[in-house]
Coordinates of C-alpha atoms and ligand atoms in Angstrom, one line a residue:
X385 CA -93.1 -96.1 225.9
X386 CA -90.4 -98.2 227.8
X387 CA -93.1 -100.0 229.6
X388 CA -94.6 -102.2 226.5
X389 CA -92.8 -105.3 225.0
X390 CA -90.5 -104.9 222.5
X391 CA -92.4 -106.7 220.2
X392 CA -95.1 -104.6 220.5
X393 CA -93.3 -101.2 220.3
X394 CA -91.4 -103.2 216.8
X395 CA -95.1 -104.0 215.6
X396 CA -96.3 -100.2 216.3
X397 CA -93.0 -98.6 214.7
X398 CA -93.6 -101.1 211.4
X399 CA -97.5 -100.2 211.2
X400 CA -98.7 -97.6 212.9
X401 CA -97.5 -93.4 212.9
X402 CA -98.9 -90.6 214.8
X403 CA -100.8 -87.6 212.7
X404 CA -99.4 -84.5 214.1
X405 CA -100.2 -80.4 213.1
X406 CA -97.3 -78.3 214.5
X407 CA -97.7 -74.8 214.6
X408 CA -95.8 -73.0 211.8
X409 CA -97.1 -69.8 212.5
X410 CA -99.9 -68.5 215.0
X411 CA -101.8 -65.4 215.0
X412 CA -104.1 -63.9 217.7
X413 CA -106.7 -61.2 216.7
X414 CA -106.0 -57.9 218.9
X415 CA -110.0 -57.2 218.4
X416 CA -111.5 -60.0 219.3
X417 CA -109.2 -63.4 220.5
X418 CA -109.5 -64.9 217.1
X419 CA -106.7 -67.0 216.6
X420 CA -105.4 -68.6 213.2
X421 CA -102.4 -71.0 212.8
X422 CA -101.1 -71.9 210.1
X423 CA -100.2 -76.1 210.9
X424 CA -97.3 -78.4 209.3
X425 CA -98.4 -81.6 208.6
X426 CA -95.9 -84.5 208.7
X427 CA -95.2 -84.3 204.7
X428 CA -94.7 -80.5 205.3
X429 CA -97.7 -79.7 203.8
X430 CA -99.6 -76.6 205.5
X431 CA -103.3 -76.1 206.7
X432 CA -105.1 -73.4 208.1
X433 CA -107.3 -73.7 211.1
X434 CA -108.8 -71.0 213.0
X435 CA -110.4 -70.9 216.8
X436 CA -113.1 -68.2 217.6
X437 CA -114.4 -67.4 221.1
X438 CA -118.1 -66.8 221.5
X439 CA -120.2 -66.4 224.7
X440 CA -121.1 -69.9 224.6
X441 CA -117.8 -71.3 224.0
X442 CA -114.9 -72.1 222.0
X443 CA -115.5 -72.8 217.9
X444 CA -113.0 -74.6 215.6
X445 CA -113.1 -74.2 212.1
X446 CA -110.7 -76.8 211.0
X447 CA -109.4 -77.9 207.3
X448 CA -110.2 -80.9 205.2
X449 CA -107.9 -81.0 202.7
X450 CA -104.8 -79.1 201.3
X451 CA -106.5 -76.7 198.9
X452 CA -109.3 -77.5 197.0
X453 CA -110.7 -78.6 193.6
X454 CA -113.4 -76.7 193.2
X455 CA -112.2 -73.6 192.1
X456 CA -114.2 -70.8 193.6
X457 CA -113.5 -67.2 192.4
X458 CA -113.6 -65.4 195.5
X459 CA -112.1 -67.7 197.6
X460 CA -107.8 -67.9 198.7
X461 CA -107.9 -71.6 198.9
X462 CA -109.4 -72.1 195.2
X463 CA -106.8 -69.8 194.2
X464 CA -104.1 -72.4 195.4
X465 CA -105.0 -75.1 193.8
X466 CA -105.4 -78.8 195.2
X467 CA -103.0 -80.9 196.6
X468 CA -104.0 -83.7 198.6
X469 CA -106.8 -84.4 201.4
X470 CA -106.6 -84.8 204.7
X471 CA -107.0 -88.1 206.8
X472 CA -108.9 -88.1 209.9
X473 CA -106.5 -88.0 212.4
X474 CA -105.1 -85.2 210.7
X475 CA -108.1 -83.2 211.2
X476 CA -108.7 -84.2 214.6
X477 CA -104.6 -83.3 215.1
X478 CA -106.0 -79.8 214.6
X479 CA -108.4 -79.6 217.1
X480 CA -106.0 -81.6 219.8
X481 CA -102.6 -79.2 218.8
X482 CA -104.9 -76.1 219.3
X483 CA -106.9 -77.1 222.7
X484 CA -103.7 -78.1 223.7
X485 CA -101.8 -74.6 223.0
X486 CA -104.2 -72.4 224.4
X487 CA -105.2 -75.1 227.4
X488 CA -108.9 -74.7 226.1
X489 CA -111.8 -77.1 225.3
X490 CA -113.2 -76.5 222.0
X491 CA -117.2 -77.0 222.0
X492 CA -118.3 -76.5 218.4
X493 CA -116.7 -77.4 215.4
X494 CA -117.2 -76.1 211.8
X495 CA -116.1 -77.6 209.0
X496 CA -115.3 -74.7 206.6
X497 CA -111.9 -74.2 206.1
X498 CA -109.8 -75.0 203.6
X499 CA -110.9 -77.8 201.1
X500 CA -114.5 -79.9 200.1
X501 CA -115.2 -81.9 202.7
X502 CA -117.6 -83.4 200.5
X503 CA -114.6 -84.2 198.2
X504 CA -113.1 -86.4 201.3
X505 CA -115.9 -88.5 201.9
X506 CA -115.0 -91.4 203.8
X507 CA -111.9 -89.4 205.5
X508 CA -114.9 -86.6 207.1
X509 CA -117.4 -89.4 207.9
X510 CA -114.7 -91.2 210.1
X511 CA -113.4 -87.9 211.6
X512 CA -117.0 -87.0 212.7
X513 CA -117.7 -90.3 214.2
X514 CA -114.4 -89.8 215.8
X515 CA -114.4 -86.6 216.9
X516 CA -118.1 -86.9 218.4
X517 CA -117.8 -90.7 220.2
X518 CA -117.2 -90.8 223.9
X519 CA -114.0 -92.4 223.8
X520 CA -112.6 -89.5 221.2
X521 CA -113.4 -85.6 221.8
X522 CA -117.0 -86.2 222.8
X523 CA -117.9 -83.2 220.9
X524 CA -121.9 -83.9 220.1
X525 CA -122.9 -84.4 216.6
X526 CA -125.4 -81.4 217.0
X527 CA -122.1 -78.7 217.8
X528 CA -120.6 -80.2 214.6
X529 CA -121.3 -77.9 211.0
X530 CA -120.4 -79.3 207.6
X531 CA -120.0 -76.6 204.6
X532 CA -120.3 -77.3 201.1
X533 CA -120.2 -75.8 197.9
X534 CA -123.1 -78.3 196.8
X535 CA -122.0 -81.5 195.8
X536 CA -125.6 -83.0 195.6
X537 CA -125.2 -86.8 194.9
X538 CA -122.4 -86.6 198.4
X539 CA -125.0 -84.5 200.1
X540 CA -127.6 -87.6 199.5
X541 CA -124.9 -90.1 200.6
X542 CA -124.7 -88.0 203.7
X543 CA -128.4 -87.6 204.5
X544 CA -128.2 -91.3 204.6
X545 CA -125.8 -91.5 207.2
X546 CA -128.6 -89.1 209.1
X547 CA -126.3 -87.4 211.6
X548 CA -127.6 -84.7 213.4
X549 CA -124.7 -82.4 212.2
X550 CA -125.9 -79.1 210.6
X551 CA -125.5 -78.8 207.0
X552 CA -124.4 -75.7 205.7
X553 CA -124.7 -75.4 202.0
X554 CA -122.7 -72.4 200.5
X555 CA -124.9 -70.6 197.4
X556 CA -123.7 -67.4 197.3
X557 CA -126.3 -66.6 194.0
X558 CA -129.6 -67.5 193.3
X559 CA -129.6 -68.1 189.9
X560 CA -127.1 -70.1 187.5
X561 CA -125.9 -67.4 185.5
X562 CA -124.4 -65.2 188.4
X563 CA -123.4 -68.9 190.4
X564 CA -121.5 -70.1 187.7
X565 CA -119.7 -67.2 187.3
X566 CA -118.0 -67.4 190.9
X567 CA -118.2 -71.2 191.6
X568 CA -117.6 -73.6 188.7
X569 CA -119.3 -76.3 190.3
X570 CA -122.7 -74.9 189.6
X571 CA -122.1 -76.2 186.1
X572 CA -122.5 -79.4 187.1
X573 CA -125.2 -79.3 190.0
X574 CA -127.0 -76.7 189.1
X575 CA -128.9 -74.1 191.9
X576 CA -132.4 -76.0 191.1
X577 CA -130.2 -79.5 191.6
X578 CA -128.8 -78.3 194.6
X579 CA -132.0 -76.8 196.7
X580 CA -134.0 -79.8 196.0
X581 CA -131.4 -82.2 197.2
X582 CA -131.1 -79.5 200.6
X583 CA -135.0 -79.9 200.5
X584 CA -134.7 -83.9 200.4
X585 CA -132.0 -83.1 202.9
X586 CA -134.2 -81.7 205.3
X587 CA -137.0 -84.2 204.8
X588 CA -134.3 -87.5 204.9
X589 CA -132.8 -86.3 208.4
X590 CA -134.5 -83.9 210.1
X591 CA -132.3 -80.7 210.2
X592 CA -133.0 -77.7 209.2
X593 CA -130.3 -76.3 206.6
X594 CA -128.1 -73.4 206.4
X595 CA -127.2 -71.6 203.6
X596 CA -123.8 -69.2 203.1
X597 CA -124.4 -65.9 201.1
X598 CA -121.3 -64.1 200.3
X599 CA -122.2 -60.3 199.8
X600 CA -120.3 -59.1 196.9
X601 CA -120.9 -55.7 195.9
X602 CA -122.6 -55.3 192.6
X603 CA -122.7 -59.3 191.9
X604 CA -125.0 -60.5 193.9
X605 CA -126.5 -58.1 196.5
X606 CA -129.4 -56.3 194.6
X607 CA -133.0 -56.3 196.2
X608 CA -133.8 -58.6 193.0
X609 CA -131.0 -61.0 194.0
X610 CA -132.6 -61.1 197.6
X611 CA -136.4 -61.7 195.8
X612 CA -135.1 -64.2 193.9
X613 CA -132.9 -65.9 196.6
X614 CA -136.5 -65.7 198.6
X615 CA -138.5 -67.1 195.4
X616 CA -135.7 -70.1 195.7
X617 CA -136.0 -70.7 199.7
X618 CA -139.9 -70.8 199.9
X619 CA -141.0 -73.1 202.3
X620 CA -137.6 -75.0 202.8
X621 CA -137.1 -74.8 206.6
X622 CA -133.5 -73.4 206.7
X623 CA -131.1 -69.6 207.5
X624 CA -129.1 -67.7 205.6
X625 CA -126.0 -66.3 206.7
X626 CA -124.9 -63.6 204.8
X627 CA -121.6 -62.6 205.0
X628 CA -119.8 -59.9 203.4
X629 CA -117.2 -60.9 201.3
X630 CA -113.5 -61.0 202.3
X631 CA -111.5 -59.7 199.8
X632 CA -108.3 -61.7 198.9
X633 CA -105.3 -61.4 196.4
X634 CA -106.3 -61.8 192.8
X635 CA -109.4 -61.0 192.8
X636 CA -111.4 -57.4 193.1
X637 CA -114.4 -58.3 194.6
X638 CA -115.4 -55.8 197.4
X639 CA -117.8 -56.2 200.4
X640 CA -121.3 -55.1 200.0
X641 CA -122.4 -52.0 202.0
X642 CA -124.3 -52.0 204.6
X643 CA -127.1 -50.6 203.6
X644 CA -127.4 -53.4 200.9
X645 CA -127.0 -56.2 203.3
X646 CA -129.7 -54.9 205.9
X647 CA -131.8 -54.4 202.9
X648 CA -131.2 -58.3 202.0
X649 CA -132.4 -59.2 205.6
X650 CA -135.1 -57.3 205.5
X651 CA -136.1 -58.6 201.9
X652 CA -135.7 -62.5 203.4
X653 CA -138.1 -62.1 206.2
X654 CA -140.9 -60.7 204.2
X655 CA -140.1 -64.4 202.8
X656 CA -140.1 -66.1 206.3
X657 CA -136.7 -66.9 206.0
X658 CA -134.6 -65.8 209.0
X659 CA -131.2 -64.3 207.6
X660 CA -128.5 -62.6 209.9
X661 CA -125.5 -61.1 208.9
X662 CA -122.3 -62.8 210.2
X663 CA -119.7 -60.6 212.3
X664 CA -116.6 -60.6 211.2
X665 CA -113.7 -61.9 213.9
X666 CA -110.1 -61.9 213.3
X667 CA -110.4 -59.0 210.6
X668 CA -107.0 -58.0 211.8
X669 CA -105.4 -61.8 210.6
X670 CA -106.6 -62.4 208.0
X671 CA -109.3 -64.9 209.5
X672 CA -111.3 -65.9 206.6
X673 CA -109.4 -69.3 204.8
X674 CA -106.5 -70.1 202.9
X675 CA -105.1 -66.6 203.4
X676 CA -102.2 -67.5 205.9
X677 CA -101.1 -70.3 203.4
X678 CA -101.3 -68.5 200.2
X679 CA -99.1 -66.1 202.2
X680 CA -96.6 -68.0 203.3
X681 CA -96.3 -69.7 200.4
X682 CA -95.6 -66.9 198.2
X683 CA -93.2 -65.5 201.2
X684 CA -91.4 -68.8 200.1
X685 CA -92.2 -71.6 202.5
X686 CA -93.2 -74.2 201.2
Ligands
SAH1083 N1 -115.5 -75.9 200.6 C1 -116.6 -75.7 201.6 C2 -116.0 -75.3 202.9 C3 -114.8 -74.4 203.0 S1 -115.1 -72.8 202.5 C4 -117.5 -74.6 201.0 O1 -117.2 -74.0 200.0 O2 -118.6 -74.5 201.7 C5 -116.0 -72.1 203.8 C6 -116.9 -70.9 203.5 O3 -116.1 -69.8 203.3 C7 -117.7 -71.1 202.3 O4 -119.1 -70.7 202.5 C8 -117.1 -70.3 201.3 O5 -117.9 -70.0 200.2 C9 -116.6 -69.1 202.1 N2 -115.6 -68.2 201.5 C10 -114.6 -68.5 200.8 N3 -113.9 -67.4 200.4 C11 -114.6 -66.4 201.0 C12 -114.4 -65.0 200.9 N4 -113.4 -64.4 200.3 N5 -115.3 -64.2 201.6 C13 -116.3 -64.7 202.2 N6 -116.6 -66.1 202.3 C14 -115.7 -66.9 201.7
SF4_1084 FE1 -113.1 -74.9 197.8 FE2 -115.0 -73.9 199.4 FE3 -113.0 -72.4 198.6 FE4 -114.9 -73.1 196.9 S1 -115.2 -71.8 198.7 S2 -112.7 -73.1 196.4 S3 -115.3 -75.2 197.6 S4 -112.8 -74.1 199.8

């Protein structure tokens, strides 16, 4: 930047530093165009971040933070442990070093991979108000998708703020006993906690919610676990996404079949609740988060 005064390049190198995430590794799905990367940030900590192609457009599902808190059985980034969250710029260096590599413009962008975002408050706020405002990405609020494991007095604060974001709360049990068993949080918000603040959710903002339901076989995927899961949902205007569950290092939960999961469907609508079960892209890489980092890591990087 030869062309500003010197003081002002002085006052910029004193105060200021650019956020960057440079590809450590990249991956690119032979099935389907899913590509992962695995991004360096400028402490050398490592993020995963992962770009799908649907009809409609490109979707980023970026990172919050570097690992997470919260601990979830089934899931690679819980397994890691936590070690620090991300500022804004550093998740909107994901979305910038991706559209940049693959010359695309991302449309949608989910907030589901690794970390709470919930657990990064202020940081997520300012990146959504970055990342949607006209002088930033201009991606509209309403292409943006927040996931949660249900931390219900954050999910008030954020009602508040009455974006139209989607919320997308992951449950992934309908009662205590078997949510507790797979996500520690539920010891502290409990399911009947968490649905009323997603029903005060929907009546504060607006917007109908989405719920994640990982299908693990034998845990949670029996025509009562659907019942119940409909018993729970009554009335609240909101989808569930069921998913069947990725199986990572450390942990022997399988997938449910697929009888089970059409079963679950078909069990939801008889409740009025629309369900669908999400495809899988980028089975081939490993797609679903903190996978590529765990990985790495234990190929010794860092
Ligand atoms: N911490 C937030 C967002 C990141 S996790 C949350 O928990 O919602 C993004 C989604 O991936 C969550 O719904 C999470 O439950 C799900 N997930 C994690 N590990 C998974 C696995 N092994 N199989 C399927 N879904 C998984
Ligand atoms: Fe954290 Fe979400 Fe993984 Fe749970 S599922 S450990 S909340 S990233």
């Amino acid at each position: 930047m030869k062309n500003l005064p010197k003081n002002l390049i002085d006052f910029l190198e004193g105060s200021c530093y650019i956020s960057v995430a440079n590809i450590e590794k990249k991956l690119v799905s032979r099935y389907d165009k899913t590509v992962k990367y695995l991004f360096r940030l400028n402490d050398w900590e490592y993020v995963e971040t992962v770009v799908m192609s649907y009809r409609h457009g490109y979707s980023i599902c970026v990172s919050t933070q570097v690992g997470c808190k919260m601990g979830c059985t089934f899931c690679a980034t819980g397994k890691s442990g936590f070690s620090r969250s991300l500022t804004a710029s550093e998740i909107l260096a994901q979305i910038e070093s991706a559209q940049k590599d693959l010359n695309i413009r991302i449309s949608n962008v989910v907030l589901m991979g690794m970390g709470e975002p919930l657990d990064n408050f202020d940081n997520v706020v300012r990146f959504i108000k970055l990342v949607s405002s006209e002088n930033g990405l201009n991606i509209g609020m309403r292409h943006i998708t927040l996931s949660t494991c249900g931390l219900v007095p954050k999910i008030y604060e954020l009602a508040e703020l009455k974006f139209p974001i989607t919320l997308s709360v992951s449950l992934h049990a309908p009662d205590n006993k078997t949510r507790s068993m797979t996500m520690p949080v539920n010891n502290r918000y409990p399911v009947e906690t968490l649905i009323k603040a997603c029903r005060d959710y929907f009546d504060i903002t607006g917007r109908r919610v989405s719920f994640e339901y990982a299908m693990i076989d034998g845990v949670n995927d029996s025509d009562n676990s659907a019942r119940k899961l409909g018993e729970l949902l009554r009335g609240l205007n909101c989808h569930v996404n069921l998913i069947p569950v990725n199986s990572v290092k450390g942990s022997d939960f399988k997938k449910s079949r697929l009888d089970r999961q059409k079963s679950f469907v078909e069990i939801l609508n008889k409740y009025h609740i629309t369900a669908t079960v999400r495809r899988t892209l980028g089975s081939d890489i490993n797609a679903s988060c903190g996978q590529l980092k765990r990985n790495h890591t234990q190929e010794g990087g860092k």
